[in-house]
PDB file of C-alpha atoms in Angstrom:
ATOM      1  CA  MET T 248       5.954 -21.814 -13.000  1.00  0.00           C
ATOM      2  CA  THR T 249       4.374 -19.943 -10.106  1.00  0.00           C
ATOM      3  CA  GLN T 250       1.949 -21.810  -7.932  1.00  0.00           C
ATOM      4  CA  ARG T 251       0.290 -20.612  -4.817  1.00  0.00           C
ATOM      5  CA  SER T 252       0.362 -22.773  -1.770  1.00  0.00           C
ATOM      6  CA  SER T 253      -2.705 -23.300   0.378  1.00  0.00           C
ATOM      7  CA  SER T 254      -3.420 -21.415   3.557  1.00  0.00           C
ATOM      8  CA  PRO T 255      -3.831 -23.320   6.821  1.00  0.00           C
ATOM      9  CA  ARG T 256      -7.598 -23.293   6.155  1.00  0.00           C
ATOM     10  CA  GLY T 257      -7.095 -25.014   2.811  1.00  0.00           C
ATOM     11  CA  GLU T 258      -7.951 -21.873   0.826  1.00  0.00           C
ATOM     12  CA  PRO T 259      -5.538 -20.525  -1.754  1.00  0.00           C
ATOM     13  CA  PRO T 260      -3.368 -17.728  -0.334  1.00  0.00           C
ATOM     14  CA  PHE T 261      -4.514 -14.260  -1.221  1.00  0.00           C
ATOM     15  CA  LEU T 262      -2.899 -11.478  -3.207  1.00  0.00           C
ATOM     16  CA  PRO T 263      -4.861  -8.399  -4.278  1.00  0.00           C
ATOM     17  CA  SER T 264      -5.512  -7.948  -7.992  1.00  0.00           C
ATOM     18  CA  ARG T 265      -4.651  -4.221  -7.820  1.00  0.00           C
ATOM     19  CA  ILE T 266      -2.473  -2.064  -5.560  1.00  0.00           C
ATOM     20  CA  VAL T 267      -2.850   1.699  -5.360  1.00  0.00           C
ATOM     21  CA  SER T 268      -1.003   4.497  -3.600  1.00  0.00           C
ATOM     22  CA  GLY T 269      -0.420   8.226  -3.888  1.00  0.00           C
ATOM     23  CA  GLY T 270       3.085   7.831  -5.338  1.00  0.00           C
ATOM     24  CA  GLN T 271       4.929   9.799  -2.655  1.00  0.00           C
ATOM     25  CA  THR T 272       8.478   8.745  -1.744  1.00  0.00           C
ATOM     26  CA  GLY T 273       8.731   6.132   1.005  1.00  0.00           C
ATOM     27  CA  VAL T 274       5.945   3.656   1.713  1.00  0.00           C
ATOM     28  CA  ASP T 275       3.719   4.745  -1.201  1.00  0.00           C
ATOM     29  CA  ARG T 276       6.397   3.865  -3.739  1.00  0.00           C
ATOM     30  CA  ALA T 277       7.238   0.643  -1.916  1.00  0.00           C
ATOM     31  CA  GLY T 278       3.617  -0.388  -2.456  1.00  0.00           C
ATOM     32  CA  LEU T 279       3.858   0.348  -6.157  1.00  0.00           C
ATOM     33  CA  GLU T 280       7.189  -1.483  -6.395  1.00  0.00           C
ATOM     34  CA  VAL T 281       5.798  -4.629  -4.756  1.00  0.00           C
ATOM     35  CA  ALA T 282       2.918  -4.528  -7.252  1.00  0.00           C
ATOM     36  CA  ILE T 283       5.388  -4.300 -10.130  1.00  0.00           C
ATOM     37  CA  ALA T 284       7.512  -7.109  -8.631  1.00  0.00           C
ATOM     38  CA  TYR T 285       4.472  -9.394  -8.392  1.00  0.00           C
ATOM     39  CA  GLN T 286       3.021  -8.269 -11.726  1.00  0.00           C
ATOM     40  CA  ILE T 287      -0.060  -6.963  -9.947  1.00  0.00           C
ATOM     41  CA  GLU T 288      -1.948  -4.143 -11.628  1.00  0.00           C
ATOM     42  CA  HIS T 289      -1.133  -0.846  -9.930  1.00  0.00           C
ATOM     43  CA  GLY T 290      -2.268   2.758  -9.956  1.00  0.00           C
ATOM     44  CA  GLY T 291      -3.945   5.308  -7.768  1.00  0.00           C
ATOM     45  CA  TRP T 292      -4.380   9.048  -7.542  1.00  0.00           C
ATOM     46  CA  CYS T 293      -1.555  11.558  -7.214  1.00  0.00           C
ATOM     47  CA  PRO T 294      -1.435  15.350  -6.918  1.00  0.00           C
ATOM     48  CA  LYS T 295      -1.699  17.509 -10.047  1.00  0.00           C
ATOM     49  CA  GLY T 296       1.677  17.716 -11.759  1.00  0.00           C
ATOM     50  CA  ARG T 297       2.605  14.308 -10.259  1.00  0.00           C
ATOM     51  CA  LEU T 298       3.928  16.290  -7.306  1.00  0.00           C
ATOM     52  CA  SER T 299       6.114  14.545  -4.725  1.00  0.00           C
ATOM     53  CA  GLU T 300       8.825  15.639  -2.338  1.00  0.00           C
ATOM     54  CA  ASP T 301      11.547  14.607  -4.794  1.00  0.00           C
ATOM     55  CA  GLY T 302      10.000  16.401  -7.759  1.00  0.00           C
ATOM     56  CA  SER T 303       7.763  14.636 -10.242  1.00  0.00           C
ATOM     57  CA  ILE T 304       6.541  11.096  -9.577  1.00  0.00           C
ATOM     58  CA  PRO T 305       8.261   8.807 -12.122  1.00  0.00           C
ATOM     59  CA  SER T 306       6.147   7.890 -15.144  1.00  0.00           C
ATOM     60  CA  ARG T 307       6.730   4.160 -14.525  1.00  0.00           C
ATOM     61  CA  TYR T 308       4.001   4.416 -11.877  1.00  0.00           C
ATOM     62  CA  GLU T 309       0.581   4.334 -13.524  1.00  0.00           C
ATOM     63  CA  LEU T 310      -1.063   7.075 -11.479  1.00  0.00           C
ATOM     64  CA  VAL T 311      -3.855   9.493 -12.362  1.00  0.00           C
ATOM     65  CA  GLU T 312      -3.457  13.162 -11.519  1.00  0.00           C
ATOM     66  CA  MET T 313      -6.028  14.923  -9.370  1.00  0.00           C
ATOM     67  CA  GLU T 314      -7.319  18.400 -10.275  1.00  0.00           C
ATOM     68  CA  THR T 315      -5.370  19.828  -7.327  1.00  0.00           C
ATOM     69  CA  ALA T 316      -1.753  19.654  -6.199  1.00  0.00           C
ATOM     70  CA  ASP T 317      -2.868  19.209  -2.565  1.00  0.00           C
ATOM     71  CA  TYR T 318      -2.092  15.860  -0.945  1.00  0.00           C
ATOM     72  CA  PRO T 319      -5.243  15.208   1.176  1.00  0.00           C
ATOM     73  CA  PRO T 320      -7.660  14.874  -1.781  1.00  0.00           C
ATOM     74  CA  ARG T 321      -5.571  12.124  -3.405  1.00  0.00           C
ATOM     75  CA  THR T 322      -5.160  10.408  -0.039  1.00  0.00           C
ATOM     76  CA  GLU T 323      -8.919  10.327   0.438  1.00  0.00           C
ATOM     77  CA  GLN T 324      -9.644   9.261  -3.156  1.00  0.00           C
ATOM     78  CA  ASN T 325      -7.229   6.321  -2.878  1.00  0.00           C
ATOM     79  CA  VAL T 326      -9.020   5.198   0.296  1.00  0.00           C
ATOM     80  CA  ILE T 327     -12.438   5.566  -1.362  1.00  0.00           C
ATOM     81  CA  ASP T 328     -11.397   3.636  -4.476  1.00  0.00           C
ATOM     82  CA  SER T 329      -9.885   0.729  -2.490  1.00  0.00           C
ATOM     83  CA  ASP T 330     -11.441  -2.231  -0.757  1.00  0.00           C
ATOM     84  CA  ALA T 331      -8.971  -1.896   2.137  1.00  0.00           C
ATOM     85  CA  THR T 332      -5.959   0.148   3.215  1.00  0.00           C
ATOM     86  CA  LEU T 333      -2.654  -1.117   4.591  1.00  0.00           C
ATOM     87  CA  ILE T 334      -0.714   1.518   6.511  1.00  0.00           C
ATOM     88  CA  LEU T 335       2.937   0.810   7.235  1.00  0.00           C
ATOM     89  CA  TYR T 336       4.796   3.097   9.606  1.00  0.00           C
ATOM     90  CA  GLU T 337       7.507   3.312  12.269  1.00  0.00           C
ATOM     91  CA  GLN T 338       7.372   4.780  15.787  1.00  0.00           C
ATOM     92  CA  ARG T 339       3.957   6.479  15.616  1.00  0.00           C
ATOM     93  CA  LEU T 340       1.258   7.526  13.176  1.00  0.00           C
ATOM     94  CA  LYS T 341       1.373  11.199  12.264  1.00  0.00           C
ATOM     95  CA  GLY T 342       0.685  13.669   9.447  1.00  0.00           C
ATOM     96  CA  GLY T 343      -0.613  12.252   6.194  1.00  0.00           C
ATOM     97  CA  THR T 344      -0.243   8.707   7.472  1.00  0.00           C
ATOM     98  CA  LEU T 345      -2.606   9.429  10.348  1.00  0.00           C
ATOM     99  CA  LEU T 346      -4.937  11.221   7.919  1.00  0.00           C
ATOM    100  CA  THR T 347      -5.062   8.054   5.803  1.00  0.00           C
ATOM    101  CA  ARG T 348      -6.294   6.072   8.814  1.00  0.00           C
ATOM    102  CA  ARG T 349      -8.881   8.773   9.563  1.00  0.00           C
ATOM    103  CA  TYR T 350     -10.176   8.585   5.989  1.00  0.00           C
ATOM    104  CA  ALA T 351     -10.365   4.786   6.146  1.00  0.00           C
ATOM    105  CA  THR T 352     -12.399   5.062   9.347  1.00  0.00           C
ATOM    106  CA  ARG T 353     -14.611   7.822   7.891  1.00  0.00           C
ATOM    107  CA  TRP T 354     -15.362   5.761   4.796  1.00  0.00           C
ATOM    108  CA  ASN T 355     -15.819   2.568   6.833  1.00  0.00           C
ATOM    109  CA  LYS T 356     -13.070   0.764   4.917  1.00  0.00           C
ATOM    110  CA  PRO T 357     -11.120  -2.127   6.418  1.00  0.00           C
ATOM    111  CA  HIS T 358      -7.632  -0.992   7.341  1.00  0.00           C
ATOM    112  CA  LEU T 359      -4.590  -2.292   9.120  1.00  0.00           C
ATOM    113  CA  SER T 360      -1.911  -0.079  10.640  1.00  0.00           C
ATOM    114  CA  VAL T 361       1.360  -1.946  11.095  1.00  0.00           C
ATOM    115  CA  ALA T 362       4.367  -0.564  12.952  1.00  0.00           C
ATOM    116  CA  MET T 363       7.144  -2.188  10.959  1.00  0.00           C
ATOM    117  CA  ASP T 364       9.623  -1.615  13.771  1.00  0.00           C
ATOM    118  CA  ALA T 365       7.455  -3.615  16.193  1.00  0.00           C
ATOM    119  CA  SER T 366       5.542  -6.111  14.014  1.00  0.00           C
ATOM    120  CA  SER T 367       6.122  -8.982  11.659  1.00  0.00           C
ATOM    121  CA  PRO T 368       5.054  -9.265   8.002  1.00  0.00           C
ATOM    122  CA  ALA T 369       3.005 -12.249   9.221  1.00  0.00           C
ATOM    123  CA  ALA T 370       0.406  -9.793  10.561  1.00  0.00           C
ATOM    124  CA  VAL T 371      -0.100  -8.509   7.025  1.00  0.00           C
ATOM    125  CA  ARG T 372      -0.379 -12.046   5.628  1.00  0.00           C
ATOM    126  CA  VAL T 373      -3.090 -12.976   8.138  1.00  0.00           C
ATOM    127  CA  TRP T 374      -5.016  -9.753   7.517  1.00  0.00           C
ATOM    128  CA  LEU T 375      -4.869 -10.062   3.715  1.00  0.00           C
ATOM    129  CA  ASP T 376      -6.102 -13.647   3.878  1.00  0.00           C
ATOM    130  CA  ARG T 377      -8.978 -12.598   6.133  1.00  0.00           C
ATOM    131  CA  VAL T 378     -10.040  -9.352   4.401  1.00  0.00           C
ATOM    132  CA  ARG T 379      -9.181 -10.374   0.797  1.00  0.00           C
ATOM    133  CA  PRO T 380      -9.259  -6.892  -0.783  1.00  0.00           C
ATOM    134  CA  GLN T 381      -9.230  -6.917  -4.565  1.00  0.00           C
ATOM    135  CA  THR T 382      -7.895  -3.338  -4.567  1.00  0.00           C
ATOM    136  CA  LEU T 383      -5.421  -2.616  -1.784  1.00  0.00           C
ATOM    137  CA  ASN T 384      -4.310   0.908  -0.908  1.00  0.00           C
ATOM    138  CA  ILE T 385      -0.798   0.990   0.594  1.00  0.00           C
ATOM    139  CA  ALA T 386       0.207   4.114   2.486  1.00  0.00           C
ATOM    140  CA  GLY T 387       2.695   5.415   5.016  1.00  0.00           C
ATOM    141  CA  PRO T 388       5.364   8.022   5.702  1.00  0.00           C
ATOM    142  CA  ARG T 389       7.513   9.707   3.105  1.00  0.00           C
ATOM    143  CA  GLU T 390      11.300   9.361   2.961  1.00  0.00           C
ATOM    144  CA  SER T 391      12.063  12.753   4.499  1.00  0.00           C
ATOM    145  CA  SER T 392      10.104  11.828   7.636  1.00  0.00           C
ATOM    146  CA  PHE T 393      11.898   8.497   8.099  1.00  0.00           C
ATOM    147  CA  PRO T 394      15.001   8.198   5.897  1.00  0.00           C
ATOM    148  CA  GLY T 395      15.222   4.719   4.371  1.00  0.00           C
ATOM    149  CA  ILE T 396      11.582   3.844   5.069  1.00  0.00           C
ATOM    150  CA  GLY T 397      10.944   3.099   1.397  1.00  0.00           C
ATOM    151  CA  GLU T 398      13.553   0.338   1.330  1.00  0.00           C
ATOM    152  CA  ARG T 399      12.415  -1.033   4.692  1.00  0.00           C
ATOM    153  CA  ALA T 400       8.766  -0.995   3.600  1.00  0.00           C
ATOM    154  CA  LEU T 401       9.598  -2.722   0.315  1.00  0.00           C
ATOM    155  CA  ALA T 402      11.491  -5.495   2.130  1.00  0.00           C
ATOM    156  CA  PHE T 403       8.607  -5.824   4.612  1.00  0.00           C
ATOM    157  CA  LEU T 404       6.013  -6.055   1.810  1.00  0.00           C
ATOM    158  CA  LEU T 405       8.075  -8.476  -0.254  1.00  0.00           C
ATOM    159  CA  GLU T 406       8.341 -10.766   2.761  1.00  0.00           C
ATOM    160  CA  ALA T 407       4.618 -10.480   3.493  1.00  0.00           C
ATOM    161  CA  PHE T 408       3.658 -11.208  -0.099  1.00  0.00           C
ATOM    162  CA  ALA T 409       6.272 -13.973  -0.541  1.00  0.00           C
ATOM    163  CA  ALA T 410       4.672 -15.924   2.259  1.00  0.00           C
ATOM    164  CA  THR T 411       1.412 -15.982   0.323  1.00  0.00           C
ATOM    165  CA  ALA T 412       2.893 -17.217  -2.933  1.00  0.00           C
ATOM    166  CA  THR T 413       5.659 -19.746  -3.370  1.00  0.00           C
ATOM    167  CA  GLU T 414       7.816 -20.422  -6.375  1.00  0.00           C
ATOM    168  CA  VAL T 415       7.695 -24.044  -7.469  1.00  0.00           C
ATOM    169  CA  SER T 416      10.047 -25.405 -10.112  1.00  0.00           C
ATOM    170  CA  PRO T 417       8.384 -27.184 -13.060  1.00  0.00           C
TER     171      PRO T 417
END
């Protein structure tokens, strides 16, 4: 049986009810994988043809194709359709990851940018408990920009989410 422990304020810990991303390799797919692991509804917008740097985005990810194969429109639509955006990165924000933050600012959406190589998953836990987004957009660099970032992001997210829900034996 899964039970959620209480936060320090006595409120139940928070997990979003839906996670979205653009489905690119790296952080996007880590976000979708953590949703699947926690049995959280997932989805989001992806480029026409389910385009990604490794070919077609796997069908196991419940994404909706845009009318265009360009990446920026799906990035913006995922920000618009979310209550908040979590950006995970390493070293510095750049490219599409930086664009995601710009869209979140433009659309006045709560967002948190976390440098995984300099921060703890605890920062994500605190932010989620404070902001409480029902639909969370998770974004960050693709694999080719930072080899192995997908695995590192998944471990980071699993740790952040595990601290908000605890397994209790019956």
